[in-house]
């Protein structure tokens, strides 16, 4: 199969590109940064695209005519709704417009659990209403609505919603965490017994690969998570052991309420005070998803890969 991947110079798109190329598919790797594109092997067919400029995407689709487009590019680390909308919403429209124009039938769209994470239900399920808690989540929700509108125009679009993704070469949080833990100790607020669920990039890529052969992928939306729902305490011990850092310390409940009122750090801390779990019943039933990588093993592998490059 010939697969065009946007965001192939990024974390998830890069893992998907390597898996697909390794499985004998022909990949065309779309990215923005010349340095990252130049570091890709020639047989990955690196190509520079800007989501904001439809012609850069149209040119690739017209020339290559892939069997499937995987749209994994997005602006992730920004608080500006205007910038997020330009890349994530208008950019998704540009990708899907180009697909329609050049007769590409199938698209895998990497959305995010952030589109529903403001709902109070535990665990979160696929059918909850859109409720984002930040500008990024709002832009991803608007982009999903765009994708659903293009389904009505005839495109088959698999909408995947990973929760927080970890793995080898994870660029958003791992380096900060490792640096932080070199000097400090991870605090566990209260008993640390609320539950968290993450997802290994390997498991996400397994689902993306399932989309190549499962027609059911192109109906509905699919939350993706590991099978384990670990307590904050279990997760933090797993992380510190993997990094070889000091064991976490427990912060007694009476200090927690004061701590979460602090600017920035308080908001970050309060993330760990809520259950954040996801139902993966639908994706298991409809796509046959089996979470292959367990959270603790996956985190260990990610930490070991840190700083090694590819
Ligand atoms: N990581 C997570 O925990 C997570 C969780 C849920 C959902 N997601 C979703 O998964 C997808 C991939 O995330 P990621 O973690 O792999 O992000 P990432 O590592 O930051 O990669 C983002 C990719 O998008 C490209 N890109 C950004 N802006 C672009 C633009 N204007 N035009 C063209 N390309 C552009 C980047 O290109 P360059 O690097 O070449 O500039 C890069 O290839 C996103 O849609 C994100 O919303 C991620």
JSON list of C-alpha atoms and ligand atoms in Angstrom, two decimals, residues 7-13 31-33 36 49-52 72-76 87 110-112 136 140 162-165 171-172, ligand 1:
[
{"chain": "A", "resi": 7, "resn": "UNK", "atom": "CA", "xyz": [3.46, 14.82, 10.71]},
{"chain": "A", "resi": 8, "resn": "UNK", "atom": "CA", "xyz": [5.95, 12.09, 9.78]},
{"chain": "A", "resi": 9, "resn": "UNK", "atom": "CA", "xyz": [8.76, 14.20, 11.28]},
{"chain": "A", "resi": 10, "resn": "UNK", "atom": "CA", "xyz": [6.88, 14.14, 14.60]},
{"chain": "A", "resi": 11, "resn": "UNK", "atom": "CA", "xyz": [6.53, 11.59, 17.38]},
{"chain": "A", "resi": 12, "resn": "UNK", "atom": "CA", "xyz": [3.46, 9.54, 16.43]},
{"chain": "A", "resi": 13, "resn": "UNK", "atom": "CA", "xyz": [3.69, 10.10, 12.66]},
{"chain": "A", "resi": 31, "resn": "UNK", "atom": "CA", "xyz": [6.98, 17.20, 7.47]},
{"chain": "A", "resi": 32, "resn": "UNK", "atom": "CA", "xyz": [7.80, 20.86, 7.87]},
{"chain": "A", "resi": 33, "resn": "UNK", "atom": "CA", "xyz": [11.29, 21.09, 9.34]},
{"chain": "A", "resi": 36, "resn": "UNK", "atom": "CA", "xyz": [14.12, 16.63, 10.32]},
{"chain": "A", "resi": 49, "resn": "UNK", "atom": "CA", "xyz": [4.38, 20.42, 3.45]},
{"chain": "A", "resi": 50, "resn": "UNK", "atom": "CA", "xyz": [2.63, 23.22, 5.31]},
{"chain": "A", "resi": 51, "resn": "UNK", "atom": "CA", "xyz": [-0.85, 22.50, 6.58]},
{"chain": "A", "resi": 52, "resn": "UNK", "atom": "CA", "xyz": [-1.67, 26.18, 6.08]},
{"chain": "A", "resi": 72, "resn": "UNK", "atom": "CA", "xyz": [-1.00, 13.09, 12.15]},
{"chain": "A", "resi": 73, "resn": "UNK", "atom": "CA", "xyz": [0.43, 16.61, 11.83]},
{"chain": "A", "resi": 74, "resn": "UNK", "atom": "CA", "xyz": [-0.81, 19.20, 14.30]},
{"chain": "A", "resi": 75, "resn": "UNK", "atom": "CA", "xyz": [0.26, 22.10, 16.42]},
{"chain": "A", "resi": 76, "resn": "UNK", "atom": "CA", "xyz": [0.45, 20.58, 19.90]},
{"chain": "A", "resi": 87, "resn": "UNK", "atom": "CA", "xyz": [-2.95, 24.70, 11.77]},
{"chain": "A", "resi": 110, "resn": "UNK", "atom": "CA", "xyz": [-5.20, 11.37, 14.63]},
{"chain": "A", "resi": 111, "resn": "UNK", "atom": "CA", "xyz": [-7.44, 13.33, 16.97]},
{"chain": "A", "resi": 112, "resn": "UNK", "atom": "CA", "xyz": [-7.10, 13.36, 20.77]},
{"chain": "A", "resi": 136, "resn": "UNK", "atom": "CA", "xyz": [-5.58, 22.79, 22.04]},
{"chain": "A", "resi": 140, "resn": "UNK", "atom": "CA", "xyz": [-8.91, 19.35, 18.00]},
{"chain": "A", "resi": 162, "resn": "UNK", "atom": "CA", "xyz": [-5.27, 8.58, 21.86]},
{"chain": "A", "resi": 163, "resn": "UNK", "atom": "CA", "xyz": [-4.93, 9.66, 25.47]},
{"chain": "A", "resi": 164, "resn": "UNK", "atom": "CA", "xyz": [-1.46, 10.86, 26.63]},
{"chain": "A", "resi": 165, "resn": "UNK", "atom": "CA", "xyz": [1.06, 9.01, 24.49]},
{"chain": "A", "resi": 171, "resn": "UNK", "atom": "CA", "xyz": [9.39, 14.91, 22.57]},
{"chain": "A", "resi": 172, "resn": "UNK", "atom": "CA", "xyz": [6.86, 16.74, 24.77]},
{"chain": "B", "resi": 1, "resn": "LIG", "atom": "N1", "xyz": [1.63, 13.12, 21.90]},
{"chain": "B", "resi": 1, "resn": "LIG", "atom": "C1", "xyz": [0.49, 12.92, 22.53]},
{"chain": "B", "resi": 1, "resn": "LIG", "atom": "O1", "xyz": [0.45, 12.63, 23.76]},
{"chain": "B", "resi": 1, "resn": "LIG", "atom": "C2", "xyz": [-0.82, 12.97, 21.77]},
{"chain": "B", "resi": 1, "resn": "LIG", "atom": "C3", "xyz": [-1.99, 12.55, 22.44]},
{"chain": "B", "resi": 1, "resn": "LIG", "atom": "C4", "xyz": [-3.20, 12.58, 21.74]},
{"chain": "B", "resi": 1, "resn": "LIG", "atom": "C5", "xyz": [-3.24, 13.01, 20.42]},
{"chain": "B", "resi": 1, "resn": "LIG", "atom": "N2", "xyz": [-2.10, 13.45, 19.81]},
{"chain": "B", "resi": 1, "resn": "LIG", "atom": "C6", "xyz": [-2.20, 13.90, 18.40]},
{"chain": "B", "resi": 1, "resn": "LIG", "atom": "O2", "xyz": [-1.30, 13.12, 17.64]},
{"chain": "B", "resi": 1, "resn": "LIG", "atom": "C7", "xyz": [-0.81, 13.86, 16.53]},
{"chain": "B", "resi": 1, "resn": "LIG", "atom": "C8", "xyz": [0.70, 13.81, 16.53]},
{"chain": "B", "resi": 1, "resn": "LIG", "atom": "O3", "xyz": [1.19, 14.33, 17.77]},
{"chain": "B", "resi": 1, "resn": "LIG", "atom": "P1", "xyz": [2.73, 14.23, 18.14]},
{"chain": "B", "resi": 1, "resn": "LIG", "atom": "O4", "xyz": [2.84, 14.07, 19.60]},
{"chain": "B", "resi": 1, "resn": "LIG", "atom": "O5", "xyz": [3.38, 13.24, 17.23]},
{"chain": "B", "resi": 1, "resn": "LIG", "atom": "O6", "xyz": [3.21, 15.72, 17.77]},
{"chain": "B", "resi": 1, "resn": "LIG", "atom": "P2", "xyz": [4.68, 16.23, 17.38]},
{"chain": "B", "resi": 1, "resn": "LIG", "atom": "O7", "xyz": [5.73, 15.30, 17.77]},
{"chain": "B", "resi": 1, "resn": "LIG", "atom": "O8", "xyz": [4.72, 17.63, 17.90]},
{"chain": "B", "resi": 1, "resn": "LIG", "atom": "O9", "xyz": [4.63, 16.26, 15.80]},
{"chain": "B", "resi": 1, "resn": "LIG", "atom": "C9", "xyz": [3.84, 17.19, 15.12]},
{"chain": "B", "resi": 1, "resn": "LIG", "atom": "C10", "xyz": [4.06, 17.01, 13.63]},
{"chain": "B", "resi": 1, "resn": "LIG", "atom": "O10", "xyz": [3.23, 17.96, 12.94]},
{"chain": "B", "resi": 1, "resn": "LIG", "atom": "C11", "xyz": [4.05, 18.70, 12.05]},
{"chain": "B", "resi": 1, "resn": "LIG", "atom": "N3", "xyz": [3.51, 20.05, 11.92]},
{"chain": "B", "resi": 1, "resn": "LIG", "atom": "C12", "xyz": [3.22, 20.91, 12.93]},
{"chain": "B", "resi": 1, "resn": "LIG", "atom": "N4", "xyz": [2.75, 22.06, 12.41]},
{"chain": "B", "resi": 1, "resn": "LIG", "atom": "C13", "xyz": [2.73, 21.90, 11.07]},
{"chain": "B", "resi": 1, "resn": "LIG", "atom": "C14", "xyz": [2.35, 22.72, 10.00]},
{"chain": "B", "resi": 1, "resn": "LIG", "atom": "N5", "xyz": [1.91, 23.94, 10.18]},
{"chain": "B", "resi": 1, "resn": "LIG", "atom": "N6", "xyz": [2.45, 22.23, 8.73]},
{"chain": "B", "resi": 1, "resn": "LIG", "atom": "C15", "xyz": [2.93, 20.98, 8.52]},
{"chain": "B", "resi": 1, "resn": "LIG", "atom": "N7", "xyz": [3.30, 20.15, 9.50]},
{"chain": "B", "resi": 1, "resn": "LIG", "atom": "C16", "xyz": [3.21, 20.62, 10.75]},
{"chain": "B", "resi": 1, "resn": "LIG", "atom": "C17", "xyz": [5.43, 18.71, 12.67]},
{"chain": "B", "resi": 1, "resn": "LIG", "atom": "O11", "xyz": [6.37, 18.98, 11.67]},
{"chain": "B", "resi": 1, "resn": "LIG", "atom": "P3", "xyz": [7.89, 19.46, 12.00]},
{"chain": "B", "resi": 1, "resn": "LIG", "atom": "O12", "xyz": [8.30, 18.74, 13.26]},
{"chain": "B", "resi": 1, "resn": "LIG", "atom": "O13", "xyz": [8.65, 19.04, 10.81]},
{"chain": "B", "resi": 1, "resn": "LIG", "atom": "O14", "xyz": [7.82, 20.94, 12.22]},
{"chain": "B", "resi": 1, "resn": "LIG", "atom": "C18", "xyz": [5.50, 17.28, 13.20]},
{"chain": "B", "resi": 1, "resn": "LIG", "atom": "O15", "xyz": [5.82, 16.40, 12.15]},
{"chain": "B", "resi": 1, "resn": "LIG", "atom": "C19", "xyz": [-1.38, 15.27, 16.69]},
{"chain": "B", "resi": 1, "resn": "LIG", "atom": "O16", "xyz": [-2.50, 15.37, 15.85]},
{"chain": "B", "resi": 1, "resn": "LIG", "atom": "C20", "xyz": [-1.79, 15.35, 18.15]},
{"chain": "B", "resi": 1, "resn": "LIG", "atom": "O17", "xyz": [-2.88, 16.23, 18.29]},
{"chain": "B", "resi": 1, "resn": "LIG", "atom": "C21", "xyz": [-0.88, 13.44, 20.45]}
]
